XYZ file of N, CA and C in Angstrom:
423
model
N 103.544 60.003 64.756
C 104.381 60.395 65.871
C 104.656 59.155 66.714
N 105.915 58.955 67.029
C 106.286 57.840 67.907
C 105.875 58.197 69.331
N 105.253 57.241 70.003
C 104.876 57.502 71.391
C 105.377 56.441 72.352
N 105.928 55.334 71.813
C 106.386 54.279 72.719
C 107.419 53.400 72.019
N 108.410 52.968 72.783
C 109.379 51.991 72.297
C 108.809 50.606 72.578
N 108.891 49.732 71.584
C 108.442 48.346 71.744
C 109.635 47.522 72.194
N 109.441 46.738 73.259
C 110.529 45.898 73.784
C 110.114 44.430 73.761
N 111.121 43.566 73.644
C 110.841 42.132 73.712
C 110.802 41.696 75.170
N 110.646 40.393 75.403
C 110.520 39.869 76.775
C 111.752 40.126 77.629
N 112.918 40.274 76.982
C 114.156 40.551 77.718
C 114.378 42.058 77.915
N 113.468 42.872 77.402
C 113.584 44.319 77.567
C 114.342 45.033 76.469
N 114.758 44.295 75.429
C 115.506 44.924 74.325
C 114.547 45.635 73.381
N 114.972 46.763 72.876
C 114.179 47.534 71.920
C 114.080 46.758 70.612
N 112.851 46.579 70.133
C 112.648 45.899 68.849
C 111.822 46.744 67.886
N 111.523 47.985 68.247
C 110.754 48.856 67.359
C 110.049 49.952 68.111
N 109.019 50.507 67.465
C 108.268 51.610 68.061
C 106.791 51.494 67.708
N 105.971 52.205 68.484
C 104.554 52.376 68.164
C 104.358 53.833 67.781
N 103.543 54.045 66.750
C 103.258 55.403 66.306
C 101.753 55.641 66.305
N 101.405 56.925 66.303
C 100.001 57.321 66.211
C 99.921 58.456 65.208
N 99.070 58.326 64.215
C 98.968 59.400 63.220
C 97.895 60.415 63.614
N 97.698 61.424 62.784
C 96.763 62.511 63.101
C 95.327 62.023 63.269
N 94.992 60.896 62.672
C 93.638 60.344 62.788
C 93.507 59.386 63.969
N 94.595 59.207 64.726
C 94.562 58.342 65.892
C 94.860 56.881 65.593
N 95.272 56.594 64.358
C 95.588 55.212 63.988
C 96.956 54.831 64.540
N 96.995 53.720 65.273
C 98.237 53.244 65.888
C 98.860 52.185 64.993
N 100.174 52.322 64.757
C 100.921 51.364 63.952
C 102.143 50.935 64.737
N 102.461 49.654 64.636
C 103.650 49.107 65.302
C 104.675 48.790 64.218
N 105.899 49.274 64.423
C 107.008 49.005 63.508
C 108.085 48.243 64.269
N 108.552 47.146 63.696
C 109.632 46.394 64.316
C 110.863 46.473 63.424
N 112.020 46.468 64.065
C 113.281 46.579 63.322
C 114.413 46.021 64.177
N 115.492 45.542 63.532
C 116.626 45.045 64.300
C 117.375 46.161 65.032
N 117.247 47.382 64.558
C 117.886 48.542 65.191
C 116.901 49.704 65.134
N 116.860 50.488 66.185
C 115.953 51.633 66.236
C 116.754 52.876 66.639
N 116.589 53.940 65.875
C 117.239 55.216 66.185
C 116.131 56.234 66.430
N 116.172 56.868 67.592
C 115.222 57.933 67.898
C 115.902 59.257 67.598
N 115.709 59.767 66.405
C 116.290 61.046 65.984
C 115.176 62.073 66.027
N 115.001 62.673 67.199
C 113.798 63.476 67.433
C 114.042 64.976 67.557
N 115.253 65.414 67.293
C 115.499 66.842 67.352
C 115.756 67.372 68.741
N 115.395 68.618 68.968
C 115.706 69.316 70.195
C 115.055 68.759 71.445
N 115.584 69.165 72.583
C 115.111 68.657 73.869
C 114.706 69.773 74.834
N 114.596 70.996 74.343
C 114.316 72.120 75.237
C 113.096 71.933 76.115
N 112.096 71.236 75.611
C 110.856 71.053 76.354
C 110.985 70.236 77.627
N 112.114 69.564 77.818
C 112.270 68.818 79.073
C 112.611 69.747 80.232
N 112.920 70.993 79.912
C 113.245 71.980 80.938
C 112.032 72.864 81.192
N 111.831 73.216 82.449
C 110.673 74.022 82.816
C 110.628 75.333 82.039
N 111.760 75.993 81.916
C 111.833 77.255 81.184
C 112.846 77.098 80.069
N 112.450 77.432 78.842
C 113.361 77.320 77.714
C 112.959 78.302 76.633
N 113.799 78.431 75.622
C 113.538 79.383 74.539
C 113.091 78.692 73.261
N 112.871 77.390 73.302
C 112.464 76.643 72.115
C 110.992 76.850 71.793
N 110.654 76.560 70.535
C 109.245 76.550 70.147
C 108.530 75.481 70.986
N 107.253 75.620 71.170
C 106.503 74.677 72.005
C 106.497 73.267 71.415
N 106.802 73.131 70.132
C 106.845 71.811 69.499
C 108.137 71.056 69.781
N 109.139 71.723 70.355
C 110.420 71.082 70.684
C 110.290 70.523 72.098
N 109.823 69.300 72.204
C 109.407 68.759 73.488
C 110.368 67.769 74.127
N 111.329 67.262 73.382
C 112.233 66.263 73.939
C 111.623 64.879 73.997
N 110.600 64.624 73.173
C 109.901 63.336 73.202
C 110.835 62.141 73.059
N 111.781 62.224 72.129
C 112.673 61.091 71.896
C 113.427 60.684 73.138
N 113.942 61.683 73.852
C 114.696 61.404 75.076
C 113.784 60.818 76.150
N 112.600 61.361 76.279
C 111.668 60.878 77.293
C 111.203 59.458 76.967
N 110.874 59.201 75.699
C 110.435 57.859 75.288
C 111.542 56.843 75.560
N 112.766 57.196 75.226
C 113.901 56.292 75.477
C 114.062 56.032 76.978
N 113.972 57.079 77.773
C 114.111 56.940 79.230
C 113.020 56.043 79.807
N 111.788 56.266 79.367
C 110.679 55.463 79.866
C 110.801 53.995 79.463
N 111.535 53.741 78.377
C 111.759 52.369 77.919
C 112.934 51.719 78.645
N 113.603 52.479 79.502
C 114.708 51.913 80.269
C 116.094 52.308 79.811
N 116.177 53.180 78.812
C 117.496 53.619 78.345
C 118.177 54.460 79.426
N 119.491 54.319 79.526
C 120.281 55.172 80.407
C 120.647 56.420 79.613
N 120.316 57.571 80.146
C 120.663 58.825 79.492
C 122.017 59.276 80.003
N 122.871 59.716 79.101
C 124.202 60.127 79.514
C 124.634 61.421 78.875
N 125.606 62.046 79.486
C 126.216 63.277 78.976
C 125.213 64.422 78.832
N 124.205 64.451 79.675
C 123.192 65.511 79.588
C 123.767 66.892 79.890
N 124.908 66.909 80.561
C 125.538 68.203 80.863
C 126.034 68.890 79.593
N 126.056 68.169 78.479
C 126.531 68.758 77.233
C 125.397 69.337 76.387
N 124.179 69.328 76.903
C 123.089 69.988 76.199
C 123.414 71.479 76.188
N 123.428 72.052 75.001
C 123.759 73.475 74.918
C 122.492 74.314 75.065
N 122.575 75.284 75.899
C 121.467 76.198 76.093
C 122.033 77.579 76.342
N 121.175 78.551 76.271
C 121.598 79.929 76.470
C 121.388 80.300 77.935
N 122.422 80.771 78.624
C 122.290 81.025 80.067
C 121.482 82.259 80.420
N 121.254 83.153 79.480
C 120.541 84.382 79.820
C 119.239 84.479 79.033
N 118.244 83.776 79.531
C 116.907 83.779 78.960
C 116.066 84.758 79.762
N 115.418 85.676 79.071
C 114.528 86.620 79.741
C 113.229 85.896 80.056
N 112.832 85.944 81.327
C 111.572 85.316 81.726
C 110.650 86.362 82.339
N 109.381 86.199 82.058
C 108.352 87.047 82.645
C 107.269 86.117 83.150
N 107.003 86.166 84.430
C 105.995 85.282 85.015
C 106.332 83.809 84.863
N 107.626 83.479 84.885
C 108.050 82.096 84.785
C 108.082 81.540 83.370
N 107.764 82.353 82.377
C 107.754 81.909 80.982
C 108.932 82.537 80.240
N 109.642 81.726 79.463
C 110.725 82.243 78.635
C 110.144 83.075 77.506
N 110.606 84.323 77.387
C 110.067 85.210 76.347
C 111.113 85.640 75.328
N 112.362 85.298 75.540
C 113.392 85.645 74.566
C 114.776 85.582 75.165
N 115.735 85.465 74.281
C 117.133 85.398 74.708
C 117.719 86.786 74.841
N 118.584 86.943 75.834
C 119.370 88.165 75.954
C 120.760 87.782 75.446
N 121.083 88.241 74.273
C 122.303 87.841 73.571
C 123.567 88.276 74.316
N 124.645 87.515 74.053
C 125.952 87.915 74.583
C 126.342 89.302 74.068
N 125.778 89.673 72.934
C 126.070 90.993 72.359
C 125.668 92.113 73.316
N 124.624 91.908 74.094
C 124.181 92.911 75.063
C 125.274 93.114 76.110
N 125.834 91.989 76.593
C 126.928 92.097 77.555
C 128.183 92.637 76.879
N 128.359 92.313 75.611
C 129.503 92.835 74.851
C 129.467 94.344 74.736
N 128.284 94.911 74.791
C 128.125 96.369 74.728
C 128.188 97.017 76.104
N 128.407 96.195 77.152
C 128.609 96.779 78.478
C 127.614 96.383 79.553
N 126.564 95.638 79.203
C 125.608 95.212 80.227
C 126.286 94.229 81.171
N 125.844 94.202 82.410
C 126.430 93.286 83.399
C 125.342 92.440 84.040
N 125.732 91.264 84.472
C 124.836 90.371 85.202
C 124.945 90.727 86.684
N 123.787 90.946 87.311
C 123.762 91.321 88.728
C 122.732 90.482 89.481
N 122.873 90.473 90.807
C 121.835 89.844 91.622
C 120.871 90.925 92.099
N 119.926 90.523 92.932
C 118.871 91.454 93.358
C 119.373 92.642 94.161
N 120.604 92.569 94.669
C 121.176 93.690 95.419
C 122.144 94.510 94.575
N 122.164 94.233 93.279
C 123.022 94.995 92.378
C 124.474 94.533 92.369
N 124.772 93.429 93.027
C 126.140 92.903 93.044
C 126.432 92.192 91.724
N 127.601 92.466 91.162
C 127.993 91.846 89.891
C 128.239 90.350 90.090
N 127.559 89.538 89.296
C 127.666 88.082 89.440
C 129.014 87.531 89.023
N 129.600 88.102 87.985
C 130.776 87.484 87.390
C 132.100 88.069 87.880
N 132.035 89.068 88.728
C 133.253 89.681 89.250
C 134.048 88.655 90.060
N 135.289 88.433 89.672
C 136.161 87.499 90.350
C 135.909 86.026 90.003
N 134.961 85.766 89.125
C 134.638 84.389 88.742
C 135.463 83.962 87.526
N 135.625 84.875 86.576
C 136.335 84.579 85.331
C 136.998 85.862 84.847
N 138.143 85.725 84.199
C 138.885 86.890 83.726
C 138.058 87.744 82.752
N 137.161 87.105 81.980
C 136.324 87.859 81.033
C 135.026 88.351 81.670
N 134.864 88.086 82.939
C 133.674 88.466 83.707
C 132.379 88.163 82.941
N 131.593 89.169 82.566
C 130.284 88.947 81.938
C 130.367 88.313 80.549
N 131.535 88.294 79.970
C 131.719 87.669 78.660
C 132.368 86.283 78.763
N 132.341 85.713 79.942
C 132.869 84.362 80.147
C 132.084 83.372 79.284
N 132.638 82.205 79.024
C 131.916 81.186 78.262
C 130.567 80.833 78.906
N 129.634 80.393 78.074
C 128.265 80.115 78.526
C 128.195 79.208 79.740
N 128.982 78.148 79.746
C 128.855 77.199 80.846
C 129.283 77.813 82.180
N 130.199 78.739 82.137
C 130.649 79.403 83.363
C 129.592 80.406 83.834
N 129.048 81.167 82.886
C 127.978 82.113 83.216
C 126.769 81.347 83.775
N 126.395 80.276 83.114
C 125.242 79.489 83.545
C 125.454 78.922 84.949
N 126.650 78.429 85.224
C 126.928 77.859 86.540
C 126.841 78.925 87.626
N 127.343 80.105 87.322
C 127.285 81.185 88.311
C 125.838 81.599 88.585
N 125.034 81.716 87.540
C 123.621 82.047 87.725
C 122.941 80.947 88.547
N 123.263 79.712 88.246
C 122.705 78.571 88.998
C 123.063 78.671 90.476
N 124.328 78.981 90.771
C 124.759 79.099 92.157
C 123.951 80.170 92.892
N 123.768 81.297 92.256
C 123.012 82.397 92.887
C 121.569 81.980 93.130
N 120.968 81.354 92.143
C 119.563 80.964 92.266
C 119.374 79.876 93.327
N 120.366 78.998 93.473
C 120.295 77.964 94.516
C 120.293 78.597 95.909
N 120.871 79.778 96.025
C 120.879 80.506 97.300
C 119.606 81.342 97.476
N 118.686 81.252 96.506
C 117.441 82.011 96.574
C 117.550 83.419 96.045
N 118.664 83.733 95.407
C 118.854 85.080 94.866
C 118.298 85.184 93.455
N 117.830 86.358 93.109
C 117.353 86.630 91.756
C 118.511 87.169 90.938
N 118.505 86.889 89.661
C 119.564 87.350 88.770
C 118.984 88.194 87.645
N 119.718 89.248 87.319
C 119.283 90.169 86.275
C 120.460 90.495 85.362
């Protein structure tokens, strides 16, 4: 498992350090390094990913001084069911397609007047609306 980017005196990436299951550390140097580490769900407090999807590659790159960009394009599901602050499963768009609606704690419809498709609006619009409500301290259901 990679745990650190190796940099030269000027701060340029020249490789990585790894640690195997027995704790043996190995240093690999290369003229180019690609951190292809898979999903990043673990960088978010609440997510629907397996616990092994930690976002290590992104974090290791950031700690090495890389500038992270276009993070707004990370795709996620806006309607994650949480219990006690833990993500326990996705509530599919199919549920809303069958007539379920997104509401706040007072039963007010979240998507009314926000988008022509209301509860079936694209994910980024639904997510932004939920975010707006939560920033105001409102609960969403």
